[in-house]
mmCIF file of C-alpha atoms in Angstrom:
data_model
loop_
_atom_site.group_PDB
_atom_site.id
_atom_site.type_symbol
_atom_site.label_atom_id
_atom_site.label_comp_id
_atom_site.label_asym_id
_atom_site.label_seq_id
_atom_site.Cartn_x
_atom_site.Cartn_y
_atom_site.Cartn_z
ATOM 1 C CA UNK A 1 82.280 110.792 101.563
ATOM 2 C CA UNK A 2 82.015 112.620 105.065
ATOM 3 C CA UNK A 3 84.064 115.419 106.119
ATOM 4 C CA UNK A 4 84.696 116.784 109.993
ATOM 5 C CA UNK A 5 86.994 119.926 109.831
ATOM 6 C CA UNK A 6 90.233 119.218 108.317
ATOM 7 C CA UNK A 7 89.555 115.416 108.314
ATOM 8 C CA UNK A 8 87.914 113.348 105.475
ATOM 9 C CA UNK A 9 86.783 109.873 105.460
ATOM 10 C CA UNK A 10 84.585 107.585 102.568
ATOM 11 C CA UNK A 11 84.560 104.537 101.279
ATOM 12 C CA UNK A 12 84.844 102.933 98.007
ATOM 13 C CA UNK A 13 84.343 99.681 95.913
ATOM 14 C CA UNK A 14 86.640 97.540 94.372
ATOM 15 C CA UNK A 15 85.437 95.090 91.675
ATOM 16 C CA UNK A 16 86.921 91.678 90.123
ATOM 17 C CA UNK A 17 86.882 91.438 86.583
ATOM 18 C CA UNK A 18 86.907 88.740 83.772
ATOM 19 C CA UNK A 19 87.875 88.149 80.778
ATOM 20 C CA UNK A 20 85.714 87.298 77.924
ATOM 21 C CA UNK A 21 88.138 87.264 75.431
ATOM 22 C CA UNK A 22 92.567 87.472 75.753
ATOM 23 C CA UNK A 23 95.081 87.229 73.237
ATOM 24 C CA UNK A 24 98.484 87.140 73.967
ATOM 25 C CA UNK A 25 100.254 88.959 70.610
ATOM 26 C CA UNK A 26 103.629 89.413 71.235
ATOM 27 C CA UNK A 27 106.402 89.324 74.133
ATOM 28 C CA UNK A 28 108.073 93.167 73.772
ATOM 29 C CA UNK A 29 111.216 94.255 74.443
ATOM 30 C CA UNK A 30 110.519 95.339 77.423
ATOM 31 C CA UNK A 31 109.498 92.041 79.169
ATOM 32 C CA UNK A 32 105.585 93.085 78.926
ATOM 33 C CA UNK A 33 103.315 91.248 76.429
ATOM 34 C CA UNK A 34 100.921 92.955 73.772
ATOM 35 C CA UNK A 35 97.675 91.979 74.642
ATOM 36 C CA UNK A 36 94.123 92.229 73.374
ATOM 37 C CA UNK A 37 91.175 91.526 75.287
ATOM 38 C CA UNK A 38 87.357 92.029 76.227
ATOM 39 C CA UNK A 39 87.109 92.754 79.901
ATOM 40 C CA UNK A 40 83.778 93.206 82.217
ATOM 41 C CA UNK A 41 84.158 94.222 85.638
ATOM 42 C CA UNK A 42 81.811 92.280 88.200
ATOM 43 C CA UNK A 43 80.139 92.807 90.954
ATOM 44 C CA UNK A 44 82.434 90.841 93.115
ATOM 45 C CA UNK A 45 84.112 93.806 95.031
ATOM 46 C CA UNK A 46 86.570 94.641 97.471
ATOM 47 C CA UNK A 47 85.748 97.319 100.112
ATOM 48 C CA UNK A 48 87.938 100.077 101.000
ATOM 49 C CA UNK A 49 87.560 102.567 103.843
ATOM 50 C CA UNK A 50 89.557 105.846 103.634
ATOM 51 C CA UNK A 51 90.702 108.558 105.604
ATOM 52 C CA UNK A 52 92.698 112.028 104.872
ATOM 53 C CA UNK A 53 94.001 113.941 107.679
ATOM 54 C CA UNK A 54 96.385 116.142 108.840
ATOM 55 C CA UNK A 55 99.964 114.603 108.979
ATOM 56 C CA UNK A 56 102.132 112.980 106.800
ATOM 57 C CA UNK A 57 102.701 109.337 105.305
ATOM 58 C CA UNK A 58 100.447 106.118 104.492
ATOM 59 C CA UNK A 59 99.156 103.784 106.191
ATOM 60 C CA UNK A 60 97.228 100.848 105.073
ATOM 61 C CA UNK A 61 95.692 97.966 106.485
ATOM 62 C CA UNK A 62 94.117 94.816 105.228
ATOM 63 C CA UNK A 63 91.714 91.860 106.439
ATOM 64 C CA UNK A 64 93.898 89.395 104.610
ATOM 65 C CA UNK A 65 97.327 89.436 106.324
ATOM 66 C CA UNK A 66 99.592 87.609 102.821
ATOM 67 C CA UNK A 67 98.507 91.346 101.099
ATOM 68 C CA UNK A 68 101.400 93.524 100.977
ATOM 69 C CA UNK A 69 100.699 96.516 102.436
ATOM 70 C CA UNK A 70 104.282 98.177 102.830
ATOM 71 C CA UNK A 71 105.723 101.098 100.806
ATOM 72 C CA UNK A 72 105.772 99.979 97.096
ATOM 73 C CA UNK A 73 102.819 98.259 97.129
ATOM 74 C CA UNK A 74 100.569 98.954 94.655
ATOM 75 C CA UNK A 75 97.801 100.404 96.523
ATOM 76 C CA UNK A 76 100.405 102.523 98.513
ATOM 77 C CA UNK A 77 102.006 103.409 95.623
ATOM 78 C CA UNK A 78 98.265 104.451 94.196
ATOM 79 C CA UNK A 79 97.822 106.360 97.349
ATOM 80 C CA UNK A 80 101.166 107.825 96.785
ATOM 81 C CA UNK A 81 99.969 109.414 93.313
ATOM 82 C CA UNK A 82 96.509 110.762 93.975
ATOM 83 C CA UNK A 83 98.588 112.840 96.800
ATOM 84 C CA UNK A 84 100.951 114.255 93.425
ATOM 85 C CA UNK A 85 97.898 114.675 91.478
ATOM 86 C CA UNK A 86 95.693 116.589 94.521
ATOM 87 C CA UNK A 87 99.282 118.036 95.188
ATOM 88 C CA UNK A 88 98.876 117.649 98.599
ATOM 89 C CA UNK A 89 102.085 117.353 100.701
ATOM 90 C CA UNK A 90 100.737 117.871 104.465
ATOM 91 C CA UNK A 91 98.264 115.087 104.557
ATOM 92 C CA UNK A 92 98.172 111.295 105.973
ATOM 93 C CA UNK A 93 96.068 108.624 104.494
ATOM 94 C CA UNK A 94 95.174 105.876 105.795
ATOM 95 C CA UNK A 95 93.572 103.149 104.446
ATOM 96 C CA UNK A 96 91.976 99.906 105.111
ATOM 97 C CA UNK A 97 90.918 97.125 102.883
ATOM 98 C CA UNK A 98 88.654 94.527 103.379
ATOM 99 C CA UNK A 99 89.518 91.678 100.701
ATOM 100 C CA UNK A 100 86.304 89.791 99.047
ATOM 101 C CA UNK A 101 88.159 88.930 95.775
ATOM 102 C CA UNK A 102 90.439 86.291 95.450
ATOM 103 C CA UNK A 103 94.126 86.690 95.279
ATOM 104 C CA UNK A 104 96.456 85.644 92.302
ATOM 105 C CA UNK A 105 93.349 84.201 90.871
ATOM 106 C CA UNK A 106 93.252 86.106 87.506
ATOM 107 C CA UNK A 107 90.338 88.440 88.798
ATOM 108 C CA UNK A 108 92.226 91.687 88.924
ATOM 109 C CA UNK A 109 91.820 92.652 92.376
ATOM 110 C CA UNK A 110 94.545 93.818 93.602
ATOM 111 C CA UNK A 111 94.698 96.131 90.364
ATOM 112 C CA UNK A 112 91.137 97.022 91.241
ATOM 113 C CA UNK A 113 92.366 97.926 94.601
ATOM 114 C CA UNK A 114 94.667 100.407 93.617
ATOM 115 C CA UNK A 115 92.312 102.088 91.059
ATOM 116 C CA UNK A 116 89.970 102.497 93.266
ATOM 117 C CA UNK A 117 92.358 104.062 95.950
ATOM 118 C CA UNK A 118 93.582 106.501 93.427
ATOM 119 C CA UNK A 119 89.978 108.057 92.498
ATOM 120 C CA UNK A 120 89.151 107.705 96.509
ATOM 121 C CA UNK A 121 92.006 109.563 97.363
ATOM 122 C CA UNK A 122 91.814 112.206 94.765
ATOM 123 C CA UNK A 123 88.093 112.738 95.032
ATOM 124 C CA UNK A 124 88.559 113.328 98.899
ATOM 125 C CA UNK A 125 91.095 115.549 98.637
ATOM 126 C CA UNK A 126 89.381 117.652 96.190
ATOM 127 C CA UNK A 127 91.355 117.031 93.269
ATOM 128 C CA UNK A 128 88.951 117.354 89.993
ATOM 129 C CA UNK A 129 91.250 115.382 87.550
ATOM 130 C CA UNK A 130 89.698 113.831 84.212
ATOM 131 C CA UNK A 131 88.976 110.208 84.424
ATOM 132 C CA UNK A 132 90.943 109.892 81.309
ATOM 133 C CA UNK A 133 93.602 111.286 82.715
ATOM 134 C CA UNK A 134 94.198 109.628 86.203
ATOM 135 C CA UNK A 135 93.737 106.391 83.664
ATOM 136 C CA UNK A 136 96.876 107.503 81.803
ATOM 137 C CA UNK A 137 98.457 108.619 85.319
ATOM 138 C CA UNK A 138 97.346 105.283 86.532
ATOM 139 C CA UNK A 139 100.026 103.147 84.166
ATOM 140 C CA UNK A 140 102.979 103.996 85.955
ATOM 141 C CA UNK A 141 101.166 101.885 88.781
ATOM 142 C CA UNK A 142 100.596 98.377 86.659
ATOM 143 C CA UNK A 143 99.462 97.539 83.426
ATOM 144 C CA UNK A 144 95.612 96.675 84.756
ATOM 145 C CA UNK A 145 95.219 99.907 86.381
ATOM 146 C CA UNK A 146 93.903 102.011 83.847
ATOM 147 C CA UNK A 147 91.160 99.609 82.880
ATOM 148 C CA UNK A 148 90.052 99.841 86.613
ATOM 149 C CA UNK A 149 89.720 103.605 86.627
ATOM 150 C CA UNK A 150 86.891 103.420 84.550
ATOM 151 C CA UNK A 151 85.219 100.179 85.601
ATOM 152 C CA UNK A 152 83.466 100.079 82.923
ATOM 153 C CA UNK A 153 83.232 96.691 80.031
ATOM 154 C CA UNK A 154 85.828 97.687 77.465
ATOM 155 C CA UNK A 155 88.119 96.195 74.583
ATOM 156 C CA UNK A 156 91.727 96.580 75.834
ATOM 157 C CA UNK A 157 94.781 96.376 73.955
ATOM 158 C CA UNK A 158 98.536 97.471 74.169
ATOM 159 C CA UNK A 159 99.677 95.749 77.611
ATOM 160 C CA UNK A 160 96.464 96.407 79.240
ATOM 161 C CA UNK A 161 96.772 100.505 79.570
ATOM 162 C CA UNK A 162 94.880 101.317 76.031
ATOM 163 C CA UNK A 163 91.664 101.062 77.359
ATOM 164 C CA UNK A 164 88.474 101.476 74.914
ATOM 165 C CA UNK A 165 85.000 101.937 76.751
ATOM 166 C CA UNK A 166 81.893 99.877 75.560
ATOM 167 C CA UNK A 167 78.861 101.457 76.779
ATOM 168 C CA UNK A 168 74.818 100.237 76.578
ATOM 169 C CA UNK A 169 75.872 96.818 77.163
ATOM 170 C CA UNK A 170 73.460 94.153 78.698
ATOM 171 C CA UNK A 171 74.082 92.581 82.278
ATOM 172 C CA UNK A 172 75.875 89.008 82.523
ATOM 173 C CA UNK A 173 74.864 86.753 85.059
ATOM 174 C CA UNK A 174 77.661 84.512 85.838
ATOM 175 C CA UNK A 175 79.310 82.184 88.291
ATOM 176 C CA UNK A 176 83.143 82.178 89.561
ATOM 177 C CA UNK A 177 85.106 79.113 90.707
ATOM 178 C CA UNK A 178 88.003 79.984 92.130
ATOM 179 C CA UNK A 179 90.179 76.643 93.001
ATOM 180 C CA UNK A 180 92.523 78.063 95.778
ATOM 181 C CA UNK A 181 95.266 77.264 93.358
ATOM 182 C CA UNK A 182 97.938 80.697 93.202
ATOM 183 C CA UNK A 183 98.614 81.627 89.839
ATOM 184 C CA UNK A 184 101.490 84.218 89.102
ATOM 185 C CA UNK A 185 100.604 86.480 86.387
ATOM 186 C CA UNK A 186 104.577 86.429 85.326
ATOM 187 C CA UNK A 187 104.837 82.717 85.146
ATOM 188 C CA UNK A 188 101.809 82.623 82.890
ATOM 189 C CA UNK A 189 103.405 84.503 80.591
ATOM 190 C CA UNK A 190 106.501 82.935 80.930
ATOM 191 C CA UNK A 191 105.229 79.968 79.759
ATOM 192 C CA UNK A 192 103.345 81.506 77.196
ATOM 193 C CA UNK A 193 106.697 82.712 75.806
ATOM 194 C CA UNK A 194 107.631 79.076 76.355
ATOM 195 C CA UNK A 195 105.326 77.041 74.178
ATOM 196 C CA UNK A 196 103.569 80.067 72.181
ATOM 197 C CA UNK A 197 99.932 79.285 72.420
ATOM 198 C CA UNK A 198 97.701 80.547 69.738
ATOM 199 C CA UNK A 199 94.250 79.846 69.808
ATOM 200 C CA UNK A 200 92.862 82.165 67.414
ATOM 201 C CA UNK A 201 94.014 84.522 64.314
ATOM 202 C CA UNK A 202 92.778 87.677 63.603
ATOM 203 C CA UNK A 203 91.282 90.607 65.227
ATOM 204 C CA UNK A 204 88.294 90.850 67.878
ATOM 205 C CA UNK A 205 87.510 94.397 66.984
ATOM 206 C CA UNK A 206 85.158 96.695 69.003
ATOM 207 C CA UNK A 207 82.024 96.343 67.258
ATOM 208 C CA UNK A 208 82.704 92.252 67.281
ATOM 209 C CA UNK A 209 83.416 92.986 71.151
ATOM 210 C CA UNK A 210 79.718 94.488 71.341
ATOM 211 C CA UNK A 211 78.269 92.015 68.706
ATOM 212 C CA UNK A 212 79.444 88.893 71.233
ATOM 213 C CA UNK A 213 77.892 90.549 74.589
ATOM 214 C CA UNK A 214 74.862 91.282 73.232
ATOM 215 C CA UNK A 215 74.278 88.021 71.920
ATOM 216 C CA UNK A 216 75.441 86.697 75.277
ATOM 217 C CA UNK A 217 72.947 88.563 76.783
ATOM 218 C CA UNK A 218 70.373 87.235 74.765
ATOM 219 C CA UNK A 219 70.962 83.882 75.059
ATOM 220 C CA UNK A 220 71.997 83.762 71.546
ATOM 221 C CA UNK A 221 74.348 80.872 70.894
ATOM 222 C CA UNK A 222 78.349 81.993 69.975
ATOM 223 C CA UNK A 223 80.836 80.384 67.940
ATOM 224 C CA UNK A 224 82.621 77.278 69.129
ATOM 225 C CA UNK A 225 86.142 80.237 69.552
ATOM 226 C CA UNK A 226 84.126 83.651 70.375
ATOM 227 C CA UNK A 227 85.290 82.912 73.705
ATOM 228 C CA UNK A 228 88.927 81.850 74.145
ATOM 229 C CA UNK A 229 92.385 82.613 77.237
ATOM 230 C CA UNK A 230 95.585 81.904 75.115
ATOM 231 C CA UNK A 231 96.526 81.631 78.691
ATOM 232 C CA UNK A 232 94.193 78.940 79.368
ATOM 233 C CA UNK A 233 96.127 76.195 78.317
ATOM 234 C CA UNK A 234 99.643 76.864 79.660
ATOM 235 C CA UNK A 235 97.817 77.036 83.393
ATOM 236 C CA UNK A 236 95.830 73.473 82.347
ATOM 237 C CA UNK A 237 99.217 72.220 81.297
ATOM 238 C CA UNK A 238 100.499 72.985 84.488
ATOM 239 C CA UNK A 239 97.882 72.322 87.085
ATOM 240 C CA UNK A 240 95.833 69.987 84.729
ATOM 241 C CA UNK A 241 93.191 69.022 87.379
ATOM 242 C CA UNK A 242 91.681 72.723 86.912
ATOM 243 C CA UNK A 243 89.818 71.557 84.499
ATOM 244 C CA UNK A 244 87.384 69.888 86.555
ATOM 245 C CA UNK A 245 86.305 73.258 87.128
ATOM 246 C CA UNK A 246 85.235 74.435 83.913
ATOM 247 C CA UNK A 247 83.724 70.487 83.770
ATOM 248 C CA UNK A 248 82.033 71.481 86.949
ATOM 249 C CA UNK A 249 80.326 75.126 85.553
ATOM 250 C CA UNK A 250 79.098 73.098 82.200
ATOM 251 C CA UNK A 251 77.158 70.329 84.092
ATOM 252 C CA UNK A 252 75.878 72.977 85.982
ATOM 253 C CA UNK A 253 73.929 74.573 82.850
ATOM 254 C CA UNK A 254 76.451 77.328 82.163
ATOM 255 C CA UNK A 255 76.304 78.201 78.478
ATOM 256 C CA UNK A 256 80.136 78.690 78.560
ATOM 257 C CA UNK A 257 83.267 78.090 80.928
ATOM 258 C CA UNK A 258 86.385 79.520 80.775
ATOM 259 C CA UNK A 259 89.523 80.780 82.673
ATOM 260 C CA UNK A 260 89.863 84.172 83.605
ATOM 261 C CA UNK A 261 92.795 86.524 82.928
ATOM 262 C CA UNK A 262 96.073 84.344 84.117
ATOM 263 C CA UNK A 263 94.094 82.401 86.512
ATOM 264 C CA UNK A 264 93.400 79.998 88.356
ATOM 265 C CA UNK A 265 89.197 81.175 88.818
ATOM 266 C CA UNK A 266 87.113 80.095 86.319
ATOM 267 C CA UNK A 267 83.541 81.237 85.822
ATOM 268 C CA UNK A 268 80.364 80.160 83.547
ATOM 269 C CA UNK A 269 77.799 82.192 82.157
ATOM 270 C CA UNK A 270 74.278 81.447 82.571
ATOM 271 C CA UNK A 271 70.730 83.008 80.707
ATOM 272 C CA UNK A 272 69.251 84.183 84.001
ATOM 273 C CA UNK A 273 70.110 84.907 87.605
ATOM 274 C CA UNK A 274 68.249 82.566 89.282
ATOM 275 C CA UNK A 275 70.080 80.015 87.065
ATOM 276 C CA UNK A 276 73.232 81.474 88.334
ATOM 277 C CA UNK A 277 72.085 81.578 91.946
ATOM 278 C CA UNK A 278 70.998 78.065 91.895
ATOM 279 C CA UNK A 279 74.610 76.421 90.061
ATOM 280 C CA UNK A 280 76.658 78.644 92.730
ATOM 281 C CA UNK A 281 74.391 77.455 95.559
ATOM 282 C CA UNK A 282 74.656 73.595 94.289
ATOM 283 C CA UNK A 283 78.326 73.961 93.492
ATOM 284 C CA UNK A 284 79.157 75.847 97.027
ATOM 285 C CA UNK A 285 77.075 72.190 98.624
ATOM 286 C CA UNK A 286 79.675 70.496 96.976
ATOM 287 C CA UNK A 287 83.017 72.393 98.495
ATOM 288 C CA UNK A 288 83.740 74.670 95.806
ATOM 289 C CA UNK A 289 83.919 78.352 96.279
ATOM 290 C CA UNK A 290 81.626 79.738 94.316
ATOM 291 C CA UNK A 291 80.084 82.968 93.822
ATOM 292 C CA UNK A 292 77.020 84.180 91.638
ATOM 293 C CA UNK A 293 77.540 87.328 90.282
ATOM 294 C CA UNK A 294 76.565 89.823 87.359
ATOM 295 C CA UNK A 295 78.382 92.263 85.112
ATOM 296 C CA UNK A 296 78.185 96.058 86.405
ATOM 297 C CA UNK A 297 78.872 99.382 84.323
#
């Protein structure tokens, strides 16, 4: 963060996430679905540059022009709160984003985006709140939020806001297909609601969350259903060519495929990096978008 009389300026990261583990529970009331899931942020990451001044308003910009940027956005809307919680009234921000993770692709980022505009904001503008709070602050923004605050691996449960850190855990090396394919995080659901997928009974709790990444780290082999998306197969229904991508990550020697969040980017975990680096590079030669990447936190 630099700082040049009344004017501020730094810059933060964003990073993608995946799921290791989600299980849709229940459709509430309120139209949001109980959830519980084992989530690792990656270092796949957005950039974000950010400035305070004097003035009023927000102002965002972004390298991919289908982002909303507008009021009501959700990182304008993140912006928006770190000025309530610095309780700053006299100040513009202005922000610009530089996109790197794919959108409507189940990778969190524009969650991600707004999380990290919220501690950006906040922390440039002097305003020393607790991590665990801006998390709880950060629900009124979306469901995904809170996990981001932290960035850290964690069990989450509720509809994605009761966030449980896991700490000490090993790094992941992984690779991330992402098929182009747009996949609304509603009309997952929706269809979830519609056919009632469920994959697996029981509870994963936090020590079995720990148990599994450890052994992945390892190279120790998991049960058959350690890893499982009860969203998985209402996208595959759907868009049933997908597939080919976790096909794709398996020949390529990853240990285990699988669909992230509400999709449509898969990715495959592999033993080592340079295994990693080598199936991205191979798979990239043959027109996919791939990425190599490893777990961070």
């Amino acid at each position: 963060m630099q700082s040049s009389g009344s004017e501020k300026t730094g810059s933060v990261l964003a990073p993608a996430k995946v799921n290791l583990y989600l299980r849709v529970l229940r459709r509430r009331p309120d139209g949001y679905h109980d959830i519980e899931s084992l989530v690792l942020p990656i270092s796949l990451r957005d950039r974000i540059r950010i400035r305070c001044g004097p003035g009023r308003g927000i102002a965002i910009s972004c390298s991919d022009p289908s982002i909303p940027t507008g009021r009501g956005s959700l990182v304008w809307r993140a912006a928006a709160l770190a000025l309530r919680c610095a309780r700053k009234d006299f100040v513009r921000v202005e922000i610009a984003l530089r996109k790197e993770i794919p959108v409507a692709a189940g990778l969190g980022g524009g969650s991600s985006d707004a999380a990290a505009v919220l501690r950006g904001v906040a922390s440039l503008l002097g305003a020393e709140v607790p991590v665990a709070r801006l998390a709880r602050a950060a629900r009124a923004i979306g469901a995904d939020v809170p996990f981001f605050v932290y960035s850290q691996p964690a069990r989450i449960r509720g509809i994605g806001d009761r966030v449980e850190v896991i700490a000490g855990l090993p790094r992941l090396w992984m690779v991330v297909l992402w098929p182009r394919v747009p996949i609304s995080a509603r009309w997952a659901y929706t269809g979830w609601d519609r056919i009632r997928q469920r994959g697996r009974s029981g509870s994963l709790t936090k020590k079995a969350a720990i148990s599994m990444i450890r052994s992945l780290g390892e190279g120790r082999e998991l049960p058959a259903d350690a890893l499982g998306n009860d969203l998985e197969p209402v996208v595959l229904a759907a868009h049933p060519e997908l597939s080919l991508y976790r096909e794709a990550l398996l020949e390529k020697g990853a240990k285990a495929a699988l669909m992230s969040g509400s999709g449509s980017a898969f990715f495959g975990l592999y033993a080592a990096r340079a295994e990693a680096e080598r199936a991205a590079r191979s798979l990239r030669a043959r027109g996919y978008w791939a990425r190599a990447v490893h777990t961070i936190g």
